PDB file of C-alpha atoms in Angstrom:
ATOM      1  CA  ALA M 134      94.169  95.226 133.484  1.00 71.00           C
ATOM      2  CA  GLN M 135      90.510  94.709 133.418  1.00 79.00           C
ATOM      3  CA  SER M 136      88.427  96.999 131.303  1.00 89.00           C
ATOM      4  CA  VAL M 137      84.887  97.298 129.936  1.00 94.00           C
ATOM      5  CA  SER M 138      83.842  98.799 126.698  1.00 95.00           C
ATOM      6  CA  GLN M 139      80.398  99.926 125.707  1.00 95.00           C
ATOM      7  CA  HIS M 140      80.174 100.639 122.034  1.00 88.00           C
ATOM      8  CA  ASN M 141      77.383 103.097 121.879  1.00 87.00           C
ATOM      9  CA  HIS M 142      77.649 106.220 123.763  1.00 91.00           C
ATOM     10  CA  HIS M 143      74.348 107.774 122.682  1.00 95.00           C
ATOM     11  CA  VAL M 144      71.370 105.867 121.182  1.00 96.00           C
ATOM     12  CA  ILE M 145      68.177 107.443 119.936  1.00 97.00           C
ATOM     13  CA  LEU M 146      65.253 105.094 119.173  1.00 97.00           C
ATOM     14  CA  SER M 147      61.534 105.547 118.603  1.00 97.00           C
ATOM     15  CA  GLU M 148      59.008 103.693 120.852  1.00 96.00           C
ATOM     16  CA  ALA M 149      58.564 100.039 119.857  1.00 96.00           C
ATOM     17  CA  ALA M 150      61.903  99.805 118.252  1.00 97.00           C
ATOM     18  CA  SER M 151      64.174  96.967 119.245  1.00 97.00           C
ATOM     19  CA  LEU M 152      67.192  97.817 121.417  1.00 97.00           C
ATOM     20  CA  GLU M 153      70.745  96.116 121.629  1.00 97.00           C
ATOM     21  CA  LEU M 154      73.500  97.768 123.613  1.00 97.00           C
ATOM     22  CA  GLY M 155      76.974  96.317 123.185  1.00 96.00           C
ATOM     23  CA  CYS M 156      79.328  95.509 126.111  1.00 97.00           C
ATOM     24  CA  ASN M 157      82.756  93.794 125.879  1.00 97.00           C
ATOM     25  CA  TYR M 158      85.179  93.162 128.614  1.00 95.00           C
ATOM     26  CA  SER M 159      88.723  92.106 129.099  1.00 91.00           C
ATOM     27  CA  TYR M 160      89.428  89.653 131.761  1.00 83.00           C
ATOM     28  CA  GLY M 161      90.937  86.195 131.631  1.00 76.00           C
ATOM     29  CA  GLY M 162      89.262  84.518 134.492  1.00 80.00           C
ATOM     30  CA  THR M 163      85.706  83.880 135.773  1.00 83.00           C
ATOM     31  CA  VAL M 164      83.544  86.944 135.864  1.00 87.00           C
ATOM     32  CA  ASN M 165      80.276  88.247 137.177  1.00 90.00           C
ATOM     33  CA  LEU M 166      78.505  90.583 134.766  1.00 93.00           C
ATOM     34  CA  PHE M 167      75.980  93.270 135.468  1.00 94.00           C
ATOM     35  CA  TRP M 168      73.844  95.907 133.674  1.00 97.00           C
ATOM     36  CA  TYR M 169      72.777  98.809 135.720  1.00 96.00           C
ATOM     37  CA  VAL M 170      70.321 101.661 134.734  1.00 96.00           C
ATOM     38  CA  GLN M 171      70.181 105.243 135.925  1.00 93.00           C
ATOM     39  CA  TYR M 172      66.888 106.886 135.188  1.00 94.00           C
ATOM     40  CA  PRO M 173      66.952 110.716 135.201  1.00 89.00           C
ATOM     41  CA  GLY M 174      67.344 112.066 138.850  1.00 84.00           C
ATOM     42  CA  GLN M 175      67.360 108.577 140.308  1.00 86.00           C
ATOM     43  CA  HIS M 176      70.065 106.264 141.715  1.00 85.00           C
ATOM     44  CA  LEU M 177      71.725 103.369 139.910  1.00 91.00           C
ATOM     45  CA  GLN M 178      69.604 100.234 139.794  1.00 92.00           C
ATOM     46  CA  LEU M 179      70.417  96.769 138.937  1.00 93.00           C
ATOM     47  CA  LEU M 180      68.771  95.623 135.672  1.00 95.00           C
ATOM     48  CA  LEU M 181      70.241  92.046 135.618  1.00 95.00           C
ATOM     49  CA  LYS M 182      73.222  90.096 136.490  1.00 93.00           C
ATOM     50  CA  TYR M 183      75.093  86.951 135.280  1.00 93.00           C
ATOM     51  CA  PHE M 184      76.984  84.836 137.683  1.00 90.00           C
ATOM     52  CA  SER M 185      76.871  81.267 136.163  1.00 89.00           C
ATOM     53  CA  GLY M 186      74.476  78.884 134.437  1.00 92.00           C
ATOM     54  CA  ASP M 187      72.226  79.852 131.554  1.00 94.00           C
ATOM     55  CA  PRO M 188      74.110  82.612 129.577  1.00 95.00           C
ATOM     56  CA  LEU M 189      70.798  84.267 128.661  1.00 97.00           C
ATOM     57  CA  VAL M 190      69.524  86.184 131.669  1.00 96.00           C
ATOM     58  CA  LYS M 191      66.420  88.042 132.034  1.00 96.00           C
ATOM     59  CA  GLY M 192      66.058  91.165 134.138  1.00 94.00           C
ATOM     60  CA  ILE M 193      63.444  93.685 135.056  1.00 92.00           C
ATOM     61  CA  LYS M 194      61.188  95.541 132.654  1.00 94.00           C
ATOM     62  CA  GLY M 195      61.667  93.177 129.776  1.00 95.00           C
ATOM     63  CA  PHE M 196      65.405  93.480 129.528  1.00 97.00           C
ATOM     64  CA  GLU M 197      67.659  90.529 128.863  1.00 97.00           C
ATOM     65  CA  ALA M 198      71.296  89.982 128.193  1.00 98.00           C
ATOM     66  CA  GLU M 199      73.340  87.151 126.679  1.00 96.00           C
ATOM     67  CA  PHE M 200      76.855  86.189 127.904  1.00 95.00           C
ATOM     68  CA  ILE M 201      78.940  84.993 125.060  1.00 95.00           C
ATOM     69  CA  LYS M 202      82.192  83.794 126.662  1.00 92.00           C
ATOM     70  CA  SER M 203      84.066  83.297 123.398  1.00 93.00           C
ATOM     71  CA  LYS M 204      83.318  86.924 122.453  1.00 94.00           C
ATOM     72  CA  PHE M 205      83.870  88.367 126.053  1.00 94.00           C
ATOM     73  CA  SER M 206      80.598  90.094 125.486  1.00 96.00           C
ATOM     74  CA  PHE M 207      77.347  90.741 127.473  1.00 97.00           C
ATOM     75  CA  ASN M 208      75.025  92.580 125.256  1.00 97.00           C
ATOM     76  CA  LEU M 209      71.815  94.045 126.584  1.00 97.00           C
ATOM     77  CA  ARG M 210      68.633  93.676 124.562  1.00 97.00           C
ATOM     78  CA  LYS M 211      65.066  94.539 124.624  1.00 97.00           C
ATOM     79  CA  PRO M 212      62.539  93.678 121.885  1.00 97.00           C
ATOM     80  CA  SER M 213      60.384  96.846 122.158  1.00 97.00           C
ATOM     81  CA  VAL M 214      61.406  99.891 123.965  1.00 97.00           C
ATOM     82  CA  GLN M 215      59.171 102.540 125.684  1.00 97.00           C
ATOM     83  CA  TRP M 216      59.646 106.134 126.421  1.00 96.00           C
ATOM     84  CA  SER M 217      60.131 105.339 130.076  1.00 96.00           C
ATOM     85  CA  ASP M 218      63.326 103.381 129.119  1.00 97.00           C
ATOM     86  CA  THR M 219      64.995 106.722 128.587  1.00 97.00           C
ATOM     87  CA  ALA M 220      68.052 106.458 130.825  1.00 97.00           C
ATOM     88  CA  GLU M 221      71.719 105.831 131.054  1.00 95.00           C
ATOM     89  CA  TYR M 222      72.853 102.272 130.994  1.00 97.00           C
ATOM     90  CA  PHE M 223      76.089 100.896 132.516  1.00 96.00           C
ATOM     91  CA  CYS M 224      77.670  97.561 131.936  1.00 96.00           C
ATOM     92  CA  ALA M 225      79.912  96.265 134.696  1.00 94.00           C
ATOM     93  CA  VAL M 226      82.215  93.471 135.303  1.00 92.00           C
ATOM     94  CA  ARG M 227      83.683  91.899 138.486  1.00 88.00           C
ATOM     95  CA  GLY M 228      86.453  89.405 138.284  1.00 78.00           C
ATOM     96  CA  SER M 229      86.401  86.520 140.730  1.00 65.00           C
ATOM     97  CA  SER M 230      89.702  87.583 142.361  1.00 63.00           C
ATOM     98  CA  ASN M 231      88.632  91.184 142.819  1.00 56.00           C
ATOM     99  CA  THR M 232      86.553  90.666 145.934  1.00 61.00           C
ATOM    100  CA  GLY M 233      83.851  92.922 145.123  1.00 71.00           C
ATOM    101  CA  LYS M 234      85.452  95.678 142.931  1.00 81.00           C
ATOM    102  CA  LEU M 235      83.188  96.538 139.874  1.00 88.00           C
ATOM    103  CA  ILE M 236      84.700  97.845 136.678  1.00 90.00           C
ATOM    104  CA  PHE M 237      82.179  99.971 134.783  1.00 93.00           C
ATOM    105  CA  GLY M 238      81.880 100.867 131.111  1.00 94.00           C
ATOM    106  CA  GLN M 239      81.530 104.418 129.907  1.00 93.00           C
ATOM    107  CA  GLY M 240      77.824 104.247 129.931  1.00 94.00           C
ATOM    108  CA  THR M 241      75.196 104.531 127.095  1.00 95.00           C
ATOM    109  CA  THR M 242      72.613 107.188 127.016  1.00 95.00           C
ATOM    110  CA  LEU M 243      69.375 105.898 125.511  1.00 97.00           C
ATOM    111  CA  GLN M 244      66.793 108.496 124.416  1.00 97.00           C
ATOM    112  CA  VAL M 245      63.404 106.930 123.361  1.00 97.00           C
ATOM    113  CA  LYS M 246      61.199 109.252 121.356  1.00 95.00           C
ATOM    114  CA  PRO M 247      57.418 108.923 121.918  1.00 89.00           C
TER     115      PRO M 247
ATOM    116  CA  ASP F 163      63.090 100.952 154.554  1.00 61.00           C
ATOM    117  CA  GLY F 164      66.630  99.850 154.219  1.00 70.00           C
ATOM    118  CA  GLY F 165      68.992 101.590 151.941  1.00 92.00           C
ATOM    119  CA  ILE F 166      71.968 103.896 151.386  1.00 95.00           C
ATOM    120  CA  THR F 167      71.768 107.517 152.291  1.00 95.00           C
ATOM    121  CA  GLN F 168      74.268 110.051 150.952  1.00 96.00           C
ATOM    122  CA  SER F 169      74.419 113.597 152.081  1.00 95.00           C
ATOM    123  CA  PRO F 170      74.438 116.358 151.009  1.00 95.00           C
ATOM    124  CA  LYS F 171      72.822 116.087 147.641  1.00 93.00           C
ATOM    125  CA  TYR F 172      74.752 118.992 146.356  1.00 94.00           C
ATOM    126  CA  LEU F 173      78.006 120.348 147.789  1.00 93.00           C
ATOM    127  CA  PHE F 174      80.174 123.285 146.870  1.00 91.00           C
ATOM    128  CA  ARG F 175      83.784 123.613 147.645  1.00 87.00           C
ATOM    129  CA  LYS F 176      86.073 126.565 147.721  1.00 87.00           C
ATOM    130  CA  GLU F 177      89.684 126.425 146.325  1.00 82.00           C
ATOM    131  CA  GLY F 178      91.994 124.779 148.971  1.00 85.00           C
ATOM    132  CA  GLN F 179      89.222 123.411 151.055  1.00 90.00           C
ATOM    133  CA  ASN F 180      88.658 119.798 152.174  1.00 93.00           C
ATOM    134  CA  VAL F 181      85.018 118.618 152.120  1.00 94.00           C
ATOM    135  CA  THR F 182      83.554 115.384 153.356  1.00 96.00           C
ATOM    136  CA  LEU F 183      80.674 113.513 151.754  1.00 97.00           C
ATOM    137  CA  SER F 184      78.574 111.184 153.953  1.00 98.00           C
ATOM    138  CA  CYS F 185      77.484 107.731 153.241  1.00 98.00           C
ATOM    139  CA  GLU F 186      75.266 105.810 155.593  1.00 97.00           C
ATOM    140  CA  GLN F 187      73.775 102.365 155.059  1.00 97.00           C
ATOM    141  CA  ASN F 188      71.212 100.437 157.313  1.00 95.00           C
ATOM    142  CA  LEU F 189      71.424  97.282 155.249  1.00 93.00           C
ATOM    143  CA  ASN F 190      74.008  95.647 157.652  1.00 93.00           C
ATOM    144  CA  HIS F 191      76.233  95.259 154.556  1.00 93.00           C
ATOM    145  CA  ASP F 192      79.967  94.486 155.184  1.00 92.00           C
ATOM    146  CA  ALA F 193      81.544  96.088 152.084  1.00 92.00           C
ATOM    147  CA  MET F 194      81.143  99.732 150.971  1.00 94.00           C
ATOM    148  CA  TYR F 195      82.485 101.597 147.966  1.00 95.00           C
ATOM    149  CA  TRP F 196      82.897 105.057 146.642  1.00 97.00           C
ATOM    150  CA  TYR F 197      82.774 105.905 142.920  1.00 96.00           C
ATOM    151  CA  ARG F 198      83.232 109.039 140.982  1.00 96.00           C
ATOM    152  CA  GLN F 199      80.998 109.511 137.806  1.00 93.00           C
ATOM    153  CA  ASP F 200      82.015 111.836 135.026  1.00 91.00           C
ATOM    154  CA  PRO F 201      80.240 112.266 131.772  1.00 83.00           C
ATOM    155  CA  GLY F 202      81.403 109.844 129.155  1.00 80.00           C
ATOM    156  CA  GLN F 203      83.667 107.871 131.606  1.00 83.00           C
ATOM    157  CA  GLY F 204      81.243 105.762 133.635  1.00 87.00           C
ATOM    158  CA  LEU F 205      82.110 105.115 137.191  1.00 92.00           C
ATOM    159  CA  ARG F 206      85.468 104.815 138.580  1.00 93.00           C
ATOM    160  CA  LEU F 207      86.481 103.332 141.919  1.00 93.00           C
ATOM    161  CA  ILE F 208      88.028 105.580 144.455  1.00 96.00           C
ATOM    162  CA  TYR F 209      88.141 103.587 147.663  1.00 96.00           C
ATOM    163  CA  TYR F 210      86.587 100.486 149.037  1.00 94.00           C
ATOM    164  CA  SER F 211      86.129  98.805 152.402  1.00 94.00           C
ATOM    165  CA  GLN F 212      85.287  95.156 152.966  1.00 90.00           C
ATOM    166  CA  ILE F 213      85.350  95.342 156.743  1.00 91.00           C
ATOM    167  CA  VAL F 214      85.346  97.860 159.555  1.00 94.00           C
ATOM    168  CA  ASN F 215      88.746  99.620 160.128  1.00 95.00           C
ATOM    169  CA  ASP F 216      90.119  98.472 156.880  1.00 94.00           C
ATOM    170  CA  PHE F 217      89.904 100.058 153.322  1.00 95.00           C
ATOM    171  CA  GLN F 218      91.826  99.823 150.050  1.00 94.00           C
ATOM    172  CA  LYS F 219      92.539 102.271 147.276  1.00 94.00           C
ATOM    173  CA  GLY F 220      90.680 102.081 144.050  1.00 92.00           C
ATOM    174  CA  ASP F 221      91.739 103.195 140.711  1.00 91.00           C
ATOM    175  CA  ILE F 222      91.693 106.982 141.398  1.00 95.00           C
ATOM    176  CA  ALA F 223      92.393 107.343 145.035  1.00 96.00           C
ATOM    177  CA  GLU F 224      94.826 110.338 144.702  1.00 96.00           C
ATOM    178  CA  GLY F 225      93.320 113.371 146.430  1.00 96.00           C
ATOM    179  CA  TYR F 226      90.862 111.472 148.552  1.00 97.00           C
ATOM    180  CA  SER F 227      90.653 109.985 151.891  1.00 97.00           C
ATOM    181  CA  VAL F 228      88.190 107.667 153.752  1.00 98.00           C
ATOM    182  CA  SER F 229      87.611 106.105 157.038  1.00 98.00           C
ATOM    183  CA  ARG F 230      85.531 103.051 158.192  1.00 97.00           C
ATOM    184  CA  GLU F 231      85.177 103.288 161.951  1.00 97.00           C
ATOM    185  CA  LYS F 232      81.643 101.938 161.932  1.00 97.00           C
ATOM    186  CA  LYS F 233      80.041  99.250 159.744  1.00 96.00           C
ATOM    187  CA  GLU F 234      77.202 101.544 158.641  1.00 97.00           C
ATOM    188  CA  SER F 235      79.286 104.636 157.789  1.00 98.00           C
ATOM    189  CA  PHE F 236      81.979 105.241 155.022  1.00 98.00           C
ATOM    190  CA  PRO F 237      82.653 108.911 154.667  1.00 98.00           C
ATOM    191  CA  LEU F 238      84.743 110.288 151.798  1.00 98.00           C
ATOM    192  CA  THR F 239      86.944 113.420 152.162  1.00 97.00           C
ATOM    193  CA  VAL F 240      87.814 115.244 148.986  1.00 95.00           C
ATOM    194  CA  THR F 241      91.083 117.035 149.885  1.00 94.00           C
ATOM    195  CA  SER F 242      92.573 120.161 148.400  1.00 89.00           C
ATOM    196  CA  ALA F 243      94.994 117.896 146.634  1.00 87.00           C
ATOM    197  CA  GLN F 244      92.277 116.714 144.231  1.00 89.00           C
ATOM    198  CA  LYS F 245      92.702 119.235 141.552  1.00 86.00           C
ATOM    199  CA  ASN F 246      89.472 118.241 139.522  1.00 90.00           C
ATOM    200  CA  PRO F 247      86.874 117.393 142.189  1.00 92.00           C
ATOM    201  CA  THR F 248      83.861 118.461 140.230  1.00 93.00           C
ATOM    202  CA  ALA F 249      81.832 115.268 139.648  1.00 94.00           C
ATOM    203  CA  PHE F 250      79.020 113.129 140.795  1.00 94.00           C
ATOM    204  CA  TYR F 251      79.948 110.877 143.775  1.00 96.00           C
ATOM    205  CA  LEU F 252      78.233 107.565 144.322  1.00 96.00           C
ATOM    206  CA  CYS F 253      78.375 105.300 147.320  1.00 96.00           C
ATOM    207  CA  ALA F 254      77.499 101.533 147.128  1.00 94.00           C
ATOM    208  CA  SER F 255      77.456  98.534 149.354  1.00 93.00           C
ATOM    209  CA  THR F 256      77.231  94.855 149.243  1.00 90.00           C
ATOM    210  CA  ARG F 257      76.128  92.305 151.821  1.00 87.00           C
ATOM    211  CA  ASP F 258      79.298  90.264 152.086  1.00 77.00           C
ATOM    212  CA  ARG F 259      82.841  90.854 150.984  1.00 68.00           C
ATOM    213  CA  GLY F 260      81.574  91.441 147.573  1.00 58.00           C
ATOM    214  CA  ASN F 261      81.526  88.307 145.382  1.00 63.00           C
ATOM    215  CA  ASN F 262      78.111  86.798 144.417  1.00 69.00           C
ATOM    216  CA  GLN F 263      76.228  89.888 145.372  1.00 78.00           C
ATOM    217  CA  PRO F 264      75.312  93.042 143.350  1.00 82.00           C
ATOM    218  CA  GLN F 265      76.079  96.393 144.653  1.00 87.00           C
ATOM    219  CA  HIS F 266      73.396  98.771 146.018  1.00 91.00           C
ATOM    220  CA  PHE F 267      73.757 102.489 145.219  1.00 93.00           C
ATOM    221  CA  GLY F 268      72.872 105.670 146.995  1.00 94.00           C
ATOM    222  CA  ASP F 269      71.424 108.722 145.306  1.00 92.00           C
ATOM    223  CA  GLY F 270      74.795 110.464 145.023  1.00 94.00           C
ATOM    224  CA  THR F 271      76.293 113.704 145.814  1.00 96.00           C
ATOM    225  CA  ARG F 272      77.137 116.468 143.207  1.00 94.00           C
ATOM    226  CA  LEU F 273      80.188 118.290 144.077  1.00 94.00           C
ATOM    227  CA  SER F 274      81.102 121.596 142.396  1.00 92.00           C
ATOM    228  CA  ILE F 275      83.860 124.059 142.724  1.00 85.00           C
ATOM    229  CA  LEU F 276      82.967 127.717 143.586  1.00 80.00           C
TER     230      LEU F 276
END
């Protein structure tokens, strides 16, 4: 069965620190990969996605993620976080045979201290 | 503006009562999804529908029912058989049957037991 694992459940950083959130998935075939963000009191928003091509994808607000197929990983990075990045972050995977179904990780709560 | 509207924002259920959560989209999307979000567990798929008058069970369908009589509407009923209904419920949609498109999310409905 497909699964997604996010290694960090709660991360606390100071402003300007670098961020890396881990995401590993289990699926043997072609995948689409996503990072979603949920700011306090807001709906889930797409940060970035990977379908094919360059494994380093750039998203909104300075976020990027790298797809490493051999490691089944899609880690999210940002060189310098801001207080406004405080949110919950979800990694999600969609297998090519699943016709739309997303499998989500458990989520990582990021708290950025000013 | 196009989007997904979930109502109500907060809902309270008495023991033994069925309640229905509304999800409406004006994006002309074909596929719609219902997720349940619990702390520390991410989002889990309840039901999904790729076309009008057709829907499929997700990973945690027991105690829930849906209908898809119109393209823009995908209501979720939480039945009395769902023994632990307290959660945050999210509705999502995608333009086609799901592949190659990210999901768009509504603002969610928070369901609590009285």
